[in-house]
XYZ file of C-alpha atoms in Angstrom:
423
model
C 115.708 28.362 -122.722
C 118.247 30.367 -120.657
C 117.278 32.387 -117.425
C 118.202 35.748 -117.576
C 119.660 36.478 -113.734
C 119.763 40.471 -113.324
C 122.999 41.890 -112.252
C 123.599 44.901 -110.792
C 125.695 48.121 -112.637
C 129.434 47.918 -112.196
C 130.033 51.075 -112.059
C 126.934 52.553 -109.741
C 127.251 55.865 -108.521
C 128.245 56.531 -104.885
C 124.542 57.651 -103.479
C 122.772 54.502 -105.089
C 124.978 52.387 -103.349
C 123.828 52.726 -99.618
C 120.433 52.779 -100.861
C 120.177 49.502 -102.800
C 119.051 46.161 -101.659
C 119.505 44.345 -105.100
C 122.439 41.855 -105.152
C 123.543 40.867 -107.625
C 125.769 38.031 -108.506
C 129.229 37.617 -107.441
C 132.170 37.074 -110.072
C 132.518 33.549 -109.009
C 128.680 32.812 -109.240
C 128.639 34.769 -112.694
C 131.159 32.170 -114.033
C 129.179 29.533 -112.492
C 125.636 30.735 -113.753
C 127.336 31.402 -117.187
C 128.786 27.790 -117.554
C 125.545 26.351 -116.749
C 124.058 28.511 -119.887
C 122.647 31.134 -117.864
C 122.079 34.682 -119.255
C 123.806 37.461 -117.298
C 122.179 40.819 -118.003
C 122.652 44.323 -116.726
C 119.501 45.446 -114.907
C 120.663 49.077 -115.588
C 120.468 48.675 -119.482
C 118.436 45.580 -120.051
C 114.475 46.061 -119.571
C 112.998 43.300 -116.822
C 111.442 40.089 -118.457
C 108.843 37.437 -117.025
C 110.857 34.763 -115.304
C 113.900 36.447 -114.733
C 115.510 35.280 -111.667
C 117.060 38.816 -109.353
C 119.510 38.126 -106.499
C 119.128 39.755 -103.500
C 121.167 40.880 -100.706
C 120.276 42.039 -97.270
C 118.895 41.131 -93.897
C 115.768 39.019 -93.481
C 113.271 42.540 -92.842
C 114.326 43.343 -96.289
C 113.273 40.467 -97.605
C 110.345 40.561 -96.043
C 109.644 43.963 -97.566
C 110.433 42.804 -101.280
C 107.806 40.261 -101.191
C 105.312 42.543 -100.683
C 106.401 44.296 -103.930
C 103.881 43.325 -106.775
C 104.980 41.677 -109.668
C 107.797 39.414 -107.402
C 107.475 36.304 -106.475
C 109.611 34.001 -104.328
C 112.271 31.837 -107.062
C 111.189 28.696 -104.818
C 107.445 29.639 -105.362
C 106.372 25.911 -106.501
C 107.770 24.428 -103.176
C 106.141 27.286 -101.252
C 102.808 26.588 -102.964
C 102.794 22.972 -101.579
C 102.958 23.845 -98.325
C 99.902 23.244 -95.680
C 99.059 26.865 -94.800
C 96.947 29.613 -95.752
C 99.025 32.616 -97.439
C 97.776 35.197 -94.378
C 99.402 32.746 -92.006
C 102.871 32.394 -93.595
C 105.726 34.200 -92.144
C 109.525 34.333 -92.705
C 111.544 32.344 -90.018
C 115.027 32.615 -89.223
C 115.966 29.468 -88.055
C 119.596 28.285 -86.271
C 120.759 24.416 -86.680
C 121.619 23.120 -83.291
C 125.358 21.259 -82.940
C 123.823 18.296 -82.419
C 120.676 16.747 -83.787
C 119.033 14.919 -86.768
C 119.907 17.637 -89.172
C 123.596 18.247 -88.781
C 125.700 16.455 -92.141
C 122.423 15.984 -93.822
C 120.959 17.338 -97.425
C 117.545 19.723 -97.051
C 116.532 17.011 -99.645
C 117.575 13.746 -98.036
C 115.841 15.294 -94.648
C 112.336 15.815 -96.862
C 112.273 19.495 -94.833
C 109.297 20.509 -96.548
C 107.314 17.424 -95.589
C 108.476 16.894 -92.056
C 108.708 20.840 -91.269
C 105.689 22.455 -93.333
C 108.946 25.115 -94.190
C 110.302 25.965 -97.374
C 114.414 27.045 -97.200
C 114.832 30.409 -99.585
C 118.211 30.806 -98.210
C 121.096 29.255 -95.819
C 123.777 31.397 -94.383
C 126.913 30.007 -93.264
C 129.332 31.678 -90.992
C 128.020 35.476 -92.229
C 128.003 34.288 -96.093
C 125.349 32.691 -97.920
C 125.887 29.758 -99.326
C 125.636 29.585 -103.121
C 124.086 26.386 -104.346
C 120.783 24.447 -104.844
C 118.939 24.447 -101.921
C 118.082 21.123 -101.760
C 121.853 19.993 -102.469
C 123.068 21.892 -99.354
C 124.034 19.682 -96.472
C 123.752 21.773 -93.025
C 126.101 22.232 -90.802
C 125.751 23.234 -86.866
C 125.041 27.087 -86.805
C 123.923 27.322 -90.180
C 121.018 30.071 -90.617
C 118.042 29.165 -92.480
C 115.452 31.495 -93.680
C 112.485 29.770 -94.270
C 109.007 30.386 -95.452
C 106.796 28.137 -92.824
C 102.678 28.138 -91.087
C 102.148 28.586 -88.257
C 103.043 25.314 -86.637
C 107.045 25.637 -87.114
C 107.269 27.670 -84.747
C 106.072 25.462 -82.095
C 107.139 22.097 -83.669
C 110.748 23.430 -83.881
C 110.919 24.547 -79.977
C 110.917 20.726 -79.280
C 114.552 19.862 -78.089
C 114.790 17.012 -80.884
C 114.042 19.530 -83.234
C 117.616 20.141 -84.660
C 117.442 23.838 -84.239
C 119.454 25.856 -81.544
C 116.833 28.954 -82.037
C 114.057 30.094 -83.999
C 112.976 33.819 -84.417
C 110.068 34.914 -86.466
C 109.709 38.001 -88.509
C 107.387 40.374 -87.525
C 104.852 41.429 -90.372
C 106.634 39.166 -93.114
C 103.136 37.499 -94.442
C 102.953 37.358 -98.080
C 101.106 40.158 -100.083
C 97.141 39.142 -100.912
C 97.117 41.786 -103.585
C 94.172 39.329 -105.593
C 92.118 40.910 -102.713
C 92.581 44.680 -102.998
C 89.490 45.708 -105.105
C 86.900 43.557 -102.502
C 88.823 45.502 -99.761
C 88.696 48.616 -101.357
C 84.798 48.198 -102.240
C 84.558 46.858 -98.661
C 86.047 50.074 -97.014
C 84.309 52.192 -99.276
C 80.782 50.728 -98.565
C 81.616 50.833 -95.175
C 82.033 55.162 -95.672
C 79.050 55.388 -97.838
C 76.463 53.711 -95.445
C 77.814 56.046 -92.321
C 77.645 59.238 -94.600
C 74.215 58.330 -95.447
C 73.065 57.913 -92.101
C 72.574 53.822 -92.361
C 75.008 52.759 -89.646
C 76.913 54.367 -87.122
C 80.469 54.328 -87.483
C 81.510 51.549 -84.968
C 78.972 49.453 -86.665
C 79.638 49.969 -90.085
C 83.383 49.537 -88.833
C 82.439 46.443 -87.268
C 80.676 44.692 -89.997
C 83.626 46.110 -92.593
C 86.118 44.410 -90.375
C 84.040 41.137 -90.303
C 83.604 41.166 -93.976
C 87.353 41.200 -94.905
C 87.908 38.206 -92.254
C 85.651 35.910 -93.908
C 86.725 37.149 -97.115
C 90.338 36.118 -96.296
C 91.931 39.403 -96.663
C 92.366 39.667 -92.681
C 93.336 36.872 -90.329
C 91.786 36.166 -86.876
C 95.066 37.084 -85.112
C 95.714 39.953 -87.654
C 92.602 41.574 -85.957
C 93.187 40.603 -82.578
C 96.515 42.298 -83.083
C 95.451 45.061 -84.559
C 93.469 46.374 -81.413
C 96.026 48.787 -79.844
C 94.761 47.629 -76.078
C 97.607 50.659 -74.326
C 96.145 53.410 -76.923
C 92.381 52.486 -75.337
C 93.750 52.431 -72.098
C 95.475 55.519 -72.363
C 92.516 57.152 -74.017
C 90.510 56.010 -71.307
C 92.311 56.615 -68.221
C 92.372 60.700 -69.696
C 88.810 60.951 -69.880
C 88.622 59.770 -66.189
C 91.619 62.044 -65.646
C 89.281 64.886 -67.317
C 86.115 64.409 -65.588
C 88.711 65.115 -61.938
C 89.719 68.116 -63.266
C 86.013 69.246 -63.856
C 85.037 67.335 -60.495
C 87.823 68.910 -58.300
C 87.325 72.604 -59.788
C 90.576 72.791 -61.331
C 89.409 72.747 -64.954
C 87.612 75.913 -64.020
C 90.589 77.485 -62.110
C 92.639 76.815 -65.559
C 89.979 78.102 -67.553
C 89.621 81.472 -65.049
C 93.297 82.444 -65.109
C 92.731 81.845 -69.250
C 90.500 84.429 -69.171
C 92.050 86.721 -67.197
C 95.151 86.312 -68.881
C 93.843 87.299 -72.245
C 92.157 89.947 -70.453
C 94.935 91.710 -68.751
C 96.641 91.098 -72.462
C 94.286 93.075 -74.168
C 93.990 90.432 -76.820
C 90.250 89.288 -76.037
C 89.182 86.501 -77.960
C 92.452 85.786 -79.870
C 94.592 85.657 -76.783
C 92.351 83.162 -75.128
C 92.476 81.196 -78.211
C 95.861 81.308 -78.673
C 96.455 80.060 -74.657
C 94.430 77.463 -75.022
C 96.300 76.353 -78.247
C 99.567 76.257 -76.677
C 98.226 74.758 -73.584
C 96.737 72.087 -75.862
C 100.322 71.426 -77.854
C 102.445 71.173 -75.373
C 100.222 68.509 -73.773
C 99.905 66.923 -77.496
C 103.869 66.532 -77.552
C 104.128 64.737 -74.309
C 101.090 62.328 -74.638
C 99.053 61.334 -77.540
C 96.717 63.650 -79.247
C 93.639 61.535 -78.055
C 95.053 61.832 -74.264
C 95.758 65.377 -74.551
C 92.245 66.627 -76.370
C 90.437 64.515 -73.526
C 92.643 65.875 -70.920
C 92.210 69.983 -72.166
C 88.538 69.845 -73.370
C 86.887 70.381 -69.841
C 89.247 73.762 -69.385
C 88.764 74.252 -73.014
C 84.828 74.463 -72.650
C 84.953 76.512 -69.456
C 86.824 79.000 -70.748
C 84.683 78.903 -73.581
C 81.388 79.489 -71.352
C 83.504 82.128 -69.485
C 84.266 84.118 -72.447
C 81.279 83.737 -74.517
C 83.281 81.575 -76.888
C 80.964 78.980 -78.515
C 81.744 75.324 -77.959
C 81.730 74.288 -81.218
C 84.823 76.694 -82.058
C 86.706 75.794 -79.115
C 86.044 72.244 -79.907
C 87.583 72.919 -83.570
C 90.759 74.547 -82.127
C 91.136 71.951 -79.521
C 91.320 69.013 -82.236
C 93.631 71.116 -84.029
C 96.300 71.967 -81.747
C 95.969 67.952 -80.286
C 96.915 66.740 -83.434
C 99.700 69.165 -83.918
C 102.518 67.188 -82.208
C 105.382 68.474 -84.134
C 107.902 68.974 -82.061
C 108.644 65.960 -80.099
C 109.322 62.758 -81.509
C 106.989 61.090 -78.580
C 103.761 63.104 -79.098
C 102.491 60.923 -82.174
C 103.475 57.071 -83.385
C 105.021 58.292 -87.198
C 107.448 60.751 -85.344
C 108.426 57.530 -83.250
C 108.636 55.100 -86.772
C 110.959 57.655 -88.285
C 113.193 58.840 -84.850
C 115.279 55.625 -84.883
C 115.927 54.600 -88.738
C 116.063 58.305 -89.751
C 119.432 59.323 -87.462
C 116.980 62.017 -86.100
C 118.009 63.622 -82.425
C 115.426 65.605 -80.391
C 116.748 68.776 -82.015
C 115.700 68.378 -85.582
C 112.183 68.043 -84.480
C 112.396 71.010 -82.441
C 114.090 72.956 -85.238
C 111.801 71.892 -88.188
C 108.932 71.604 -86.059
C 108.863 75.034 -84.599
C 108.075 77.032 -87.468
C 105.143 74.212 -88.746
C 104.090 74.878 -85.386
C 103.245 78.651 -85.169
C 102.457 78.494 -88.624
C 99.932 75.891 -87.851
C 98.814 78.215 -84.805
C 98.272 81.290 -86.777
C 95.983 79.636 -89.589
C 93.966 77.749 -86.969
C 93.541 80.689 -84.793
C 92.645 82.993 -87.465
C 90.198 80.370 -89.346
C 88.316 80.376 -85.664
C 87.885 83.819 -85.449
C 87.189 84.581 -88.981
C 84.008 81.820 -88.295
C 82.008 82.317 -91.367
C 84.341 83.860 -93.435
C 86.739 81.036 -93.318
C 86.989 81.213 -96.971
C 89.739 84.349 -96.611
C 91.668 82.147 -94.211
C 91.909 79.703 -97.335
C 92.375 82.485 -99.930
C 95.197 83.915 -97.769
C 97.325 80.778 -97.425
C 96.857 79.654 -100.900
C 98.123 83.107 -101.504
C 101.331 82.603 -99.264
C 102.157 79.492 -101.066
C 102.257 80.914 -104.215
C 103.972 83.693 -103.593
C 106.385 81.490 -102.046
C 106.491 79.284 -105.191
C 107.168 82.457 -107.792
C 109.935 83.991 -105.321
C 111.851 80.256 -105.280
C 111.537 80.193 -108.858
C 112.440 83.589 -109.787
C 115.556 83.014 -107.468
C 116.214 79.789 -109.756
C 116.242 81.770 -112.672
C 118.482 84.612 -111.466
C 121.116 81.514 -110.455
C 120.921 80.268 -113.688
C 121.655 84.043 -115.524
C 124.532 84.170 -112.879
C 125.918 80.745 -114.384
C 125.495 81.631 -117.545
C 127.116 84.981 -117.083
C 129.957 83.589 -115.106
C 130.522 80.517 -117.579
C 129.644 81.721 -121.169
C 131.811 78.848 -122.829
C 130.374 76.460 -120.602
C 129.773 73.020 -122.575
C 127.006 72.192 -120.218
C 125.133 75.798 -119.814
C 125.345 76.598 -123.820
C 126.925 79.476 -125.411
C 125.957 82.539 -122.996
C 122.536 83.245 -121.841
C 121.284 80.354 -125.457
C 122.070 77.715 -122.710
C 119.162 78.728 -120.660
C 117.012 77.721 -123.634
C-alpha cells in the first residue's frame, strides 16, 4: 500500500499563512516521494486518514506543542518505543554536532545512535535547512543540529567532552502527552473535591493525597511535582503576611483605615464610599504585586475600616477578594497577563485601554453586590439585563447595516436582489 503525504493548499489565503504550522513538502521532495510510489494529497480537499504522514515545519517549541495533539504520533514511533525511558521522563532535545569527535563523517545507522545514546533522532538540520533523507542514512557533519527524543540520562551523557556534541539544549514542557491517564486523573480530581466539600478532609490533606495517587499511577513524575511548587509565590505571600502583621503592630493599618473612613464621611458617601475606597486601594496594589500579596497587605486595613464603620467583616472580605483579583490594568499583576504580554506583541497602554473599562465595571458590580447583601440577586438580574440590552443593540445595528448595504447595492450578486438578499 502507498503512504499518503499531506501537502498544503497551493493558494492559501494571506491570513492563513502566518498562523499555519504545517509544512508541507517542497517540489523537490514531492517529485521524490511520487517516484517512490507515495500518494501526495492536499489536506484542504482530502480528509485525513489513519497512518497518513504529515510533514511539519517550525521551530522546536512548535514541534513540542504538536506532539501533544491527540491523534498524532511521531513518524519514528517504532524507534521511540524502544527507548529505555518512561514516557513521562522523555524530552525533546536539540544537540549540535561538534567539529571533531566520534560522530563526524558517520551515518546515524552506523553509529547505532539509539543504542549508544538512548535517544532517537527525529530531524536533522544543516545550515538552517532540514536534511531531506531517511534519518538512518544521514551522514553527520560538524555543526548539524539534531532534534532528539531522549530520556533523562542523555543530557548527562552528552555533556562529556568526548560525546561528540558541542551544545545540548533541553526543551521545557516537551514530554509526550499521557492521554491514556486522562480519565483516572479526572476521577482523582473529582474525588478530591467531593471529599473536601463533604467535610471528610481538609483541602490541603485531600490535595496531598490526590497528588500522591497521581504520582503513583504515573500521571505525574516526582520531578514534575517538585517543579510545580512555585517557591517565589509562596515566599511572596509569606512575606506579605509578615508585612500585614507589621502594619497592624505599628498602627499604620489603623491610621490608613481611619483616613478612609473620614474620607467617606467628608464625601457624604458613607458606607458606599468606604467600600469604593477600599476597592481602589486594593486593586492598585494588585496591579503591582500578586493578588495574594495584595489581599494579605490590605486585609488588616480593610478589617480596621470595617470595624470603625460598622461594616461586617464578611462583606469587606468578599470585596477585598474581588478587588485583589482585578489586575486587568497591568501586565505584571497576574501570571496570565505576563504570559500573553510578550508573545501577543502587547504594550502597557493596551492593558490600560482595555483593562480600565473592565476595572470600572467590576468595581461597580462588586460594590453594588456587597451593598445589596441579601438582595444580591438584584445585581445578577441587572447585570444580565445590561448584557441582554448590549446583545440586542448589536443585533439591531447589524440588521440596519445589512439593510443599508442592500439599499445601496440592490443588484449585487452577493446580496441578492434588493432586500431579498437578507433572506
